[in-house]
mmCIF file of C-alpha atoms in Angstrom:
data_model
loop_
_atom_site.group_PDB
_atom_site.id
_atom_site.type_symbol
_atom_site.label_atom_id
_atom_site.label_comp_id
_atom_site.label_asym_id
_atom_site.label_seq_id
_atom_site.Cartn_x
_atom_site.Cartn_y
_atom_site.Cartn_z
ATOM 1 C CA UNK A 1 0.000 0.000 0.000
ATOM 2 C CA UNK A 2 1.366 3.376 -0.857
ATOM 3 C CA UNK A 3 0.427 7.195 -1.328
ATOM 4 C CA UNK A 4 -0.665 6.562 -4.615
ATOM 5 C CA UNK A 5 -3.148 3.591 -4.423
ATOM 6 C CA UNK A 6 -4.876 5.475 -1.402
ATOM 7 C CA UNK A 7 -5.266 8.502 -4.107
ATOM 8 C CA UNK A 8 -6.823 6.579 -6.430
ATOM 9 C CA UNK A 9 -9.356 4.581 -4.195
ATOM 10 C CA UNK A 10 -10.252 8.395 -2.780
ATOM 11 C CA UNK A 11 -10.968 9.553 -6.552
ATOM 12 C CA UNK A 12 -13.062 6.475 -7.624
ATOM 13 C CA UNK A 13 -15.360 7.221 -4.792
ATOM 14 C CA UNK A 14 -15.187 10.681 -5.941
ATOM 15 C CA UNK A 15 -16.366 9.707 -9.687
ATOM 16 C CA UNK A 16 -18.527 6.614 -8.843
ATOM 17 C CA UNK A 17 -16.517 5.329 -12.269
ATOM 18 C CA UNK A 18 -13.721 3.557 -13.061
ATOM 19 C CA UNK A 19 -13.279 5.016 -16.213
ATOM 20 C CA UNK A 20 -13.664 8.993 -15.128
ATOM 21 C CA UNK A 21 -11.360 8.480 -12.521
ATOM 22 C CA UNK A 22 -8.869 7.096 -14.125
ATOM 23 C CA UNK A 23 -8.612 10.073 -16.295
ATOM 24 C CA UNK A 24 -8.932 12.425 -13.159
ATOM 25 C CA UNK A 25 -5.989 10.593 -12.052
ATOM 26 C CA UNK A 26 -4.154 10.768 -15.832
ATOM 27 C CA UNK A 27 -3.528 6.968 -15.658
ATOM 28 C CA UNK A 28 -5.058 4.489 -18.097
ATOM 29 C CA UNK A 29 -8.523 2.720 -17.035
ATOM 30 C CA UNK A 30 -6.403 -0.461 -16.871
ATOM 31 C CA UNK A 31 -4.217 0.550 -14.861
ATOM 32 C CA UNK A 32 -5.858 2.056 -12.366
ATOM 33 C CA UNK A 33 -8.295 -1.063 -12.028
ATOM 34 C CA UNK A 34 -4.929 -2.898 -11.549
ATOM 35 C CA UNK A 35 -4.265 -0.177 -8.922
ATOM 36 C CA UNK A 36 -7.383 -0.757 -7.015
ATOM 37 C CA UNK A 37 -7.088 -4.682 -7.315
ATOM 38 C CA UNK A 38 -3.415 -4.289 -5.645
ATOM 39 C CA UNK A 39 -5.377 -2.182 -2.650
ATOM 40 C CA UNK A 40 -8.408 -5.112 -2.350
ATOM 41 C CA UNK A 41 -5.376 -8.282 -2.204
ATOM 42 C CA UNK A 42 -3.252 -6.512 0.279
ATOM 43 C CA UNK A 43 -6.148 -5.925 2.560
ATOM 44 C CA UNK A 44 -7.453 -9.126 1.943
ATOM 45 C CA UNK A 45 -11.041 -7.758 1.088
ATOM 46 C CA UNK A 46 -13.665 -6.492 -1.467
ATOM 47 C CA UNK A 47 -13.348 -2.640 -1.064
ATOM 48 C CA UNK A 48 -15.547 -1.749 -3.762
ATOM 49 C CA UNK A 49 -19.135 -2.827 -4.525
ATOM 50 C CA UNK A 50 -18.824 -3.398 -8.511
ATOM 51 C CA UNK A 51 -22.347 -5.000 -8.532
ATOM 52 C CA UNK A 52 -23.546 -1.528 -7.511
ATOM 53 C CA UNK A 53 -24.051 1.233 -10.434
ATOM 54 C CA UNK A 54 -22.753 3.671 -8.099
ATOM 55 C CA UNK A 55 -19.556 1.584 -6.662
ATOM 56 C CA UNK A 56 -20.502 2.585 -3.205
ATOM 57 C CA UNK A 57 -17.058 1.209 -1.069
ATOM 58 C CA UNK A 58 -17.995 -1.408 0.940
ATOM 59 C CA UNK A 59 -18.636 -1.427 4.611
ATOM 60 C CA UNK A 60 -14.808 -2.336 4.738
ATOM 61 C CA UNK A 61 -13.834 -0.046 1.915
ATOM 62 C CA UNK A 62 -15.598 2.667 4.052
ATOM 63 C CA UNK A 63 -13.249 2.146 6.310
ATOM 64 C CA UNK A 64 -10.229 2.406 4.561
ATOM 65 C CA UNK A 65 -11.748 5.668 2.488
ATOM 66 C CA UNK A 66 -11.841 7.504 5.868
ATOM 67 C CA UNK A 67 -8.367 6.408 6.819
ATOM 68 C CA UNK A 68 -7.113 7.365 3.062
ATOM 69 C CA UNK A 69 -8.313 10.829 3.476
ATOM 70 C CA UNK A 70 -7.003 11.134 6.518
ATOM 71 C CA UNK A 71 -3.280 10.073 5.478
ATOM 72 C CA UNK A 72 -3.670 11.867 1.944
ATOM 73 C CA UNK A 73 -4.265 15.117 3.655
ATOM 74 C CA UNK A 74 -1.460 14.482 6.634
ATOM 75 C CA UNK A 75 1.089 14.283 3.843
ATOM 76 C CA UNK A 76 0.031 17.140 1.899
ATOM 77 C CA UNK A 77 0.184 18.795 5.080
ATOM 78 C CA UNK A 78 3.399 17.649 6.188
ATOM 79 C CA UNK A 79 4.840 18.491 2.531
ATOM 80 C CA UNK A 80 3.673 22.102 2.665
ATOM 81 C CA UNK A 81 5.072 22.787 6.230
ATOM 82 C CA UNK A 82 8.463 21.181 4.835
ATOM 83 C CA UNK A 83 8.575 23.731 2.119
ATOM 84 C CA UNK A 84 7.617 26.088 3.773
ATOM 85 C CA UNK A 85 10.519 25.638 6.529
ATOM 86 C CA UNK A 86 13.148 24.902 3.247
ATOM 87 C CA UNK A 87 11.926 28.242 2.108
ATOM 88 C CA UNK A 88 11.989 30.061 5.195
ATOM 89 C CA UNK A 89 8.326 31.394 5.168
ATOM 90 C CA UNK A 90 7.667 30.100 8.140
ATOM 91 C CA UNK A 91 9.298 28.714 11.540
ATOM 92 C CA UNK A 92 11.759 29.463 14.626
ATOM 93 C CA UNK A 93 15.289 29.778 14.946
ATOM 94 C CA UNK A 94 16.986 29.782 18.355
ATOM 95 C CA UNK A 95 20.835 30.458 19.070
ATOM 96 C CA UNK A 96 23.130 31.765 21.356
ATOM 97 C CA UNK A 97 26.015 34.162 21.838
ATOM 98 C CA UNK A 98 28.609 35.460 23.821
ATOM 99 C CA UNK A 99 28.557 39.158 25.041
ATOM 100 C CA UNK A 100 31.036 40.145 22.865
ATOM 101 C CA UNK A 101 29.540 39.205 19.346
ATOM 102 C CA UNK A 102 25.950 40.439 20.679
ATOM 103 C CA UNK A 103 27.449 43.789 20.773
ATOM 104 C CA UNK A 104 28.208 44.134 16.753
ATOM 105 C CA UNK A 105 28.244 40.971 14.530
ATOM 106 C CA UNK A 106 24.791 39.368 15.994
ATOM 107 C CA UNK A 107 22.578 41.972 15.890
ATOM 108 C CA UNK A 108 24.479 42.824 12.375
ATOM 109 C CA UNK A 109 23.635 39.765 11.241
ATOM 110 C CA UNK A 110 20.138 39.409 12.872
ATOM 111 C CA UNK A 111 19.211 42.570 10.869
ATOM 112 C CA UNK A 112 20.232 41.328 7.575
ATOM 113 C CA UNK A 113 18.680 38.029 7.814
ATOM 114 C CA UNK A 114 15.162 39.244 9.056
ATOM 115 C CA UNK A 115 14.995 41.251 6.283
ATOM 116 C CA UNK A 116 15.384 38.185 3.796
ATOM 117 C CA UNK A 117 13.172 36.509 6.413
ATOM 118 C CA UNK A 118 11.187 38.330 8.038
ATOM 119 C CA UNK A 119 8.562 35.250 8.630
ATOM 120 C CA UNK A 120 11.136 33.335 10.781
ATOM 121 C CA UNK A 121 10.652 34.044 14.766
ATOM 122 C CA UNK A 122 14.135 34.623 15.412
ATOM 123 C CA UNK A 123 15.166 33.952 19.315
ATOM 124 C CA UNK A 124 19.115 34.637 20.313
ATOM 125 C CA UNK A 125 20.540 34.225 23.974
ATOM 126 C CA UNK A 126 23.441 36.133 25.578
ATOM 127 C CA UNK A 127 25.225 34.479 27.692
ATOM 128 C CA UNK A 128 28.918 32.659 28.260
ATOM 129 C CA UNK A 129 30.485 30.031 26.663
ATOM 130 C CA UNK A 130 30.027 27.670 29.604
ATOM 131 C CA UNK A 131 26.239 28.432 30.016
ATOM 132 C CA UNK A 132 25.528 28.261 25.981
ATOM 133 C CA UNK A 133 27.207 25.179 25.775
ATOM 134 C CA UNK A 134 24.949 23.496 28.343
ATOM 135 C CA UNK A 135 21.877 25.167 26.655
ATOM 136 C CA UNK A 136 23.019 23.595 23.268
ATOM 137 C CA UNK A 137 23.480 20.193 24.628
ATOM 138 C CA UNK A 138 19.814 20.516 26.358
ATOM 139 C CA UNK A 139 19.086 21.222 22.201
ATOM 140 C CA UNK A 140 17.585 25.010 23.906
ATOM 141 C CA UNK A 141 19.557 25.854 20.793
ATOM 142 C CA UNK A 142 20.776 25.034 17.608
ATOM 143 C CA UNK A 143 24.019 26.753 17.460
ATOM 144 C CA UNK A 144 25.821 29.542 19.553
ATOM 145 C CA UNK A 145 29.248 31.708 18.338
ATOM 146 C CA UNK A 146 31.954 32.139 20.877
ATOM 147 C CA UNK A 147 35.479 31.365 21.470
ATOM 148 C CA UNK A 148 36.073 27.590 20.203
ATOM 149 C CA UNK A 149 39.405 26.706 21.772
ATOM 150 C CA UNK A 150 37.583 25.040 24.440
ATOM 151 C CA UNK A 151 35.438 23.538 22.128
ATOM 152 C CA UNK A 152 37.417 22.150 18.762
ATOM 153 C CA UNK A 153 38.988 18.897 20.783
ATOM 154 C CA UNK A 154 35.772 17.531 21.883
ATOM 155 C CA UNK A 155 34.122 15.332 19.341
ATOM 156 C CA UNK A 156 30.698 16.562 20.765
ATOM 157 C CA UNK A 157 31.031 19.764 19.251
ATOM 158 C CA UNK A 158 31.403 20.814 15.718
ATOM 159 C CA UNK A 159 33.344 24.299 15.080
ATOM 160 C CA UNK A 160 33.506 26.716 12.313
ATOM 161 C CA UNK A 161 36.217 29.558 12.606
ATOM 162 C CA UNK A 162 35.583 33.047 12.085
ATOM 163 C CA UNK A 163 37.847 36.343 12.339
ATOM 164 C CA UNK A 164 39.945 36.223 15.601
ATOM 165 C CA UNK A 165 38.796 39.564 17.528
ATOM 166 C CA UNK A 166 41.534 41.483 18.863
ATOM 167 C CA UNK A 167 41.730 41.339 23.266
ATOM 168 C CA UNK A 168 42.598 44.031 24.638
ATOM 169 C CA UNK A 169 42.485 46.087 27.927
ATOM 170 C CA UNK A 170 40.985 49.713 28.616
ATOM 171 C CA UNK A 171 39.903 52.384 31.042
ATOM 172 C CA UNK A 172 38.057 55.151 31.089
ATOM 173 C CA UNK A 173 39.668 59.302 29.953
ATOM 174 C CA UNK A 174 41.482 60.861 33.088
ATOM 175 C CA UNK A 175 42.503 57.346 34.874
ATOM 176 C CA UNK A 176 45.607 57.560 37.121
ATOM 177 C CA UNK A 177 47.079 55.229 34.685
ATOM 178 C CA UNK A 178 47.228 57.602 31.951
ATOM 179 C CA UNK A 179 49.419 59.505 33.609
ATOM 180 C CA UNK A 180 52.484 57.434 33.903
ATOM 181 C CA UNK A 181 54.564 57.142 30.745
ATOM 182 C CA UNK A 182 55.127 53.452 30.284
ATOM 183 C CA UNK A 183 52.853 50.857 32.030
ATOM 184 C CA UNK A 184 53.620 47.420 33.439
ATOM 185 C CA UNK A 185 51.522 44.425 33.470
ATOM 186 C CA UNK A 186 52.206 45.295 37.717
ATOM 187 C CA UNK A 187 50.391 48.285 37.584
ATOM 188 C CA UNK A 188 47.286 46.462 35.912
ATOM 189 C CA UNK A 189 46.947 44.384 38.984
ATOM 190 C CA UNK A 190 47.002 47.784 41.438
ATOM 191 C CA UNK A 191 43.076 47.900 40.029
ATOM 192 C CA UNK A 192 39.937 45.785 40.077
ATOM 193 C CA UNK A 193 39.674 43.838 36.207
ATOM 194 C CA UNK A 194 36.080 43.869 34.899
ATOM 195 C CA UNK A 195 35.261 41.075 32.435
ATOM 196 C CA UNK A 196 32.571 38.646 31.175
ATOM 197 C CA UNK A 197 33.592 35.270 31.950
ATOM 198 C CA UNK A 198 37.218 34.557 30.098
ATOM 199 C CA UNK A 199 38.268 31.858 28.401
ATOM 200 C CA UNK A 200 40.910 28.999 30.221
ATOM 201 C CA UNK A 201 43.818 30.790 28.221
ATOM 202 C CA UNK A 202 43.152 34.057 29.284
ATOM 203 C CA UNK A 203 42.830 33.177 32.478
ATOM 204 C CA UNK A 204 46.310 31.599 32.568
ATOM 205 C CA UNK A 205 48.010 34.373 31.217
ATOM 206 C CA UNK A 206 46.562 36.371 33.705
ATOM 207 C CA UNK A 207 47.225 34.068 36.879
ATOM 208 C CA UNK A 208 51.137 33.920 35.293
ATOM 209 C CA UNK A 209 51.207 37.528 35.643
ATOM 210 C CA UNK A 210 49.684 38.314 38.832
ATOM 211 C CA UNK A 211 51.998 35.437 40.225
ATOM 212 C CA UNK A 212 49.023 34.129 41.787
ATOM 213 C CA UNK A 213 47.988 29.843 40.733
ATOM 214 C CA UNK A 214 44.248 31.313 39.425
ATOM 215 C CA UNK A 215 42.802 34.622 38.451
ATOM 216 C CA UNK A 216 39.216 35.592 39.589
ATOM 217 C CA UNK A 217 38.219 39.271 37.837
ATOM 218 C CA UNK A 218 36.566 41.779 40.605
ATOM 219 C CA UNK A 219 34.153 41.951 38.354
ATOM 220 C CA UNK A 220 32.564 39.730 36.438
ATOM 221 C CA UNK A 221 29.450 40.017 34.108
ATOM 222 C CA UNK A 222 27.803 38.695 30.357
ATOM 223 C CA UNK A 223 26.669 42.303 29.474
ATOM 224 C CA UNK A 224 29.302 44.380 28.201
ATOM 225 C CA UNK A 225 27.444 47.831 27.921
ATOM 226 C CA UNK A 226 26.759 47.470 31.593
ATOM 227 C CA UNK A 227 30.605 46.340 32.188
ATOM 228 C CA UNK A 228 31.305 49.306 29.860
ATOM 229 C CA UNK A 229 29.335 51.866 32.250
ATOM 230 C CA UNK A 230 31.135 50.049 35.447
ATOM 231 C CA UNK A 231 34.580 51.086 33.786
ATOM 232 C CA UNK A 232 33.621 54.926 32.632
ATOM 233 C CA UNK A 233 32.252 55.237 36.402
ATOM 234 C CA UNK A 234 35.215 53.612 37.853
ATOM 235 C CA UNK A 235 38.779 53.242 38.164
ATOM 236 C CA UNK A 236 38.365 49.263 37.147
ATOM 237 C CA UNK A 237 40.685 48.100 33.790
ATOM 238 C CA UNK A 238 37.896 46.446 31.460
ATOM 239 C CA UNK A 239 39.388 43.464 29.148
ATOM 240 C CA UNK A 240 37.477 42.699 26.225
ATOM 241 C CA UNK A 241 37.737 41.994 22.038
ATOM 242 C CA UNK A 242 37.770 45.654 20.842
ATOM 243 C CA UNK A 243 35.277 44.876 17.979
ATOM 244 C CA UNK A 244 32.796 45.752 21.035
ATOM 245 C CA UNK A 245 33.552 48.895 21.556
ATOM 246 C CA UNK A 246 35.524 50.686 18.702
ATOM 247 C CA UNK A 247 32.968 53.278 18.786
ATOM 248 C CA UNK A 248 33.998 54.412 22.544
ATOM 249 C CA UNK A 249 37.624 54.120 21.464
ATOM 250 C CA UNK A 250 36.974 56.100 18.332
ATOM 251 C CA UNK A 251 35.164 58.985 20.752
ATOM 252 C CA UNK A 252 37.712 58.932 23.070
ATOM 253 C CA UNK A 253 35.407 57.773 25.861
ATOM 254 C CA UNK A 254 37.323 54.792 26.234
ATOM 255 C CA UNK A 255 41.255 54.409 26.469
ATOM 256 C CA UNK A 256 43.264 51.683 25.101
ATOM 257 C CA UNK A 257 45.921 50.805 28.002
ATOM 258 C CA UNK A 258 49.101 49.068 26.608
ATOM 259 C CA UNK A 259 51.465 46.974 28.615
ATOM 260 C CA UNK A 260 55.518 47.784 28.018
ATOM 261 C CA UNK A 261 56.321 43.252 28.917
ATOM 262 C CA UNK A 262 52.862 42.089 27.011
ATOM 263 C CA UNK A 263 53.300 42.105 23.552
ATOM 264 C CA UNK A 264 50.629 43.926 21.618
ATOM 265 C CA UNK A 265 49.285 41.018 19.471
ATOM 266 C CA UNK A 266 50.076 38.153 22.145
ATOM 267 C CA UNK A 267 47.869 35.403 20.581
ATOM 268 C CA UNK A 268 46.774 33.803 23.472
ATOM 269 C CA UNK A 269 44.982 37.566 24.271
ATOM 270 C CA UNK A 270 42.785 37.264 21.570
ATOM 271 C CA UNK A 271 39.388 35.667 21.289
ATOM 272 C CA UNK A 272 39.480 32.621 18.389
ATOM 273 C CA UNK A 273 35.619 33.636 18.033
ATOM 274 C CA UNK A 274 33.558 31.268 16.079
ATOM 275 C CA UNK A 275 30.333 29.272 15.378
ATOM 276 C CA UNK A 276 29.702 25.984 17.670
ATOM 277 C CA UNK A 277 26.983 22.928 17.086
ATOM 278 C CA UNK A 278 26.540 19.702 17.943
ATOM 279 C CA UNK A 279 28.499 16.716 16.162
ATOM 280 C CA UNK A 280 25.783 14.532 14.241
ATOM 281 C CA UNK A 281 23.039 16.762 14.371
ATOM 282 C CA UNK A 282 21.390 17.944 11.247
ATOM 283 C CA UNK A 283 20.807 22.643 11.043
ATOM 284 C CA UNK A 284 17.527 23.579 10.530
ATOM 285 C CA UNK A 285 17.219 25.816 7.129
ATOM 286 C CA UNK A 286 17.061 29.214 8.531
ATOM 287 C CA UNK A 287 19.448 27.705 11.561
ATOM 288 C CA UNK A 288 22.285 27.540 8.128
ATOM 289 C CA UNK A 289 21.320 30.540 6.552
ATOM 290 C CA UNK A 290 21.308 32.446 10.014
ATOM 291 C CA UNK A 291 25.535 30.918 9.788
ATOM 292 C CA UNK A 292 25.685 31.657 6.001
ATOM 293 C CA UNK A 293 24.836 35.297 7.256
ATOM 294 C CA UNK A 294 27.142 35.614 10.147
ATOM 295 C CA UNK A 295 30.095 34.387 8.035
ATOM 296 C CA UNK A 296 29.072 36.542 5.613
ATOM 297 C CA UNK A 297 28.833 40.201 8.026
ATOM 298 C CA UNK A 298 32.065 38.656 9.676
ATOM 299 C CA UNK A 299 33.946 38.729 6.349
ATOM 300 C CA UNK A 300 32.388 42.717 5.199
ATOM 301 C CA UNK A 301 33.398 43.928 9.136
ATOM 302 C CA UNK A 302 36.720 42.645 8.681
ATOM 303 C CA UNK A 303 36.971 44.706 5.276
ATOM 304 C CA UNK A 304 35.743 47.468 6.475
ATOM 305 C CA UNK A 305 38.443 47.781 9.192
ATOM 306 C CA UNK A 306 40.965 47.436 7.170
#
């Protein structure tokens, strides 16, 4: 029994004729009697009164013409709601980012793709890397973009690389820093350190440099414009990717601090940002064309900065 047979036992009820149904159908009478015989043998019963003018379906046949439609309709059904996902007129797309990205790229991105899809509910949570990655392996999400290095050795994840971001440490105009001609990593330390949750190699480098075995920020928090306004109220050093807030550098209502014994571009500084799923789970459309966007905004920001 397939699709098909169930079609054509709906459209001889339909017609009350073998021959007018067939034609309906744009088969040959033959063959659709053949069709309908196939139906009867695997059942293992008359569906079809032929001694009746009107080949009324049998009490059996009744039966199966109430199951048929039902079936008939769930897969057109099921086929339009398919296409209409493949598409993208239609459904919900959940992901999740780190603070930094939601300041620039996401909400870059988000923009671009509503407008090619504006029929997609689109749903994206801020938060760390440690939280997102739980959320993704409850399957809250499809996909979240963040730093990867804790992510690319573990075959649960699957990670795509985007632009390394730039870390980098800053204060606010008229700190007491500012006034001393060359800086130390020391004098950092003389200060609270305000930061979203950092990554294990951050962390390290910073521990090494305090001389302490772990480093803990004072303080510590997944929105950036709020760790922003802690900084240009405070005397606390903010440490962050400086794609989030080129604008306030480009003001001058944020300060770049530079170290004299950290090297400007130390590697393990900057954030290897990038998009994270799970390993042998299948995208939803809009959750690939929401990545085919990202890569794409991550690619024009990059060319515009340089």
């Amino acid at each position: 029994m397939d699709l098909r047979q169930l079609r054509y036992f709906i459209a001889l009820n339909e017609h009350r004729s073998f021959v007018r149904a067939a034609d309906a159908m744009g088969i040959t009478q033959p063959a659709f009697s053949r069709s309908i015989q196939g139906l009867e043998q695997e059942f293992g019963c008359v569906l079809v009164d032929r001694g009746n003018k009107d080949l009324r379906p049998t009490p059996e046949g009744q039966v199966v013409l109430q199951h048929a439609l039902t079936l008939v309709q769930g897969a057109a059904l099921l086929s339009a709601e398919v296409t209409q996902m493949t598409k993208l007129d239609a459904g919900e797309l959940r992901f999740g980012c780190g603070p930094a990205p939601a300041v620039k790229l996401v909400p870059d991105a988000v923009a671009q793709f509503i407008n090619a899809h504006p029929k997609v509910r689109t749903c994206f949570q801020v938060d760390n890397w440690e939280k997102l990655s739980r959320a993704l392996s409850r399957e809250e999400i499809e996909f979240f973009i963040a730093d990867i290095r804790h992510f690319e050795a573990d075959p649960n994840f699957q990670t795509q690389a985007l632009t390394p971001k730039r870390g980098v440490f800053f204060c606010r105009p008229g700190h007491p820093l500012l006034v001393k001609d060359s800086l130390s990593t020391n004098d950092m330390f003389d200060y609270p350190l305000a930061t979203t949750l950092i990554p294990p190699g951050i962390r390290k480098l910073l521990a090494n440099l305090s001389g302490r075995m772990d480093f803990s920020p004072t303080i510590e928090t997944e929105h950036f414009p709020a760790l922003v306004k802690v900084v240009l109220q405070s005397n606390a050093i903010g440490i962050g990717t400086e794609e989030a807030f080129v604008e306030d550098i480009a003001k001058g209502s944020l300060v770049l601090l530079h170290w004299r014994n950290l090297p400007q571009n130390i590697e393990s500084m900057n954030a290897r940002c990038g998009i994270v799923s799970r390993t042998g789970f299948r995208l939803s459309p809009a959750a690939r064309a929401m990545i085919e966007t990202l890569v794409a905004v991550d690619k024009q920001q990059i060319s515009v900065a340089v």
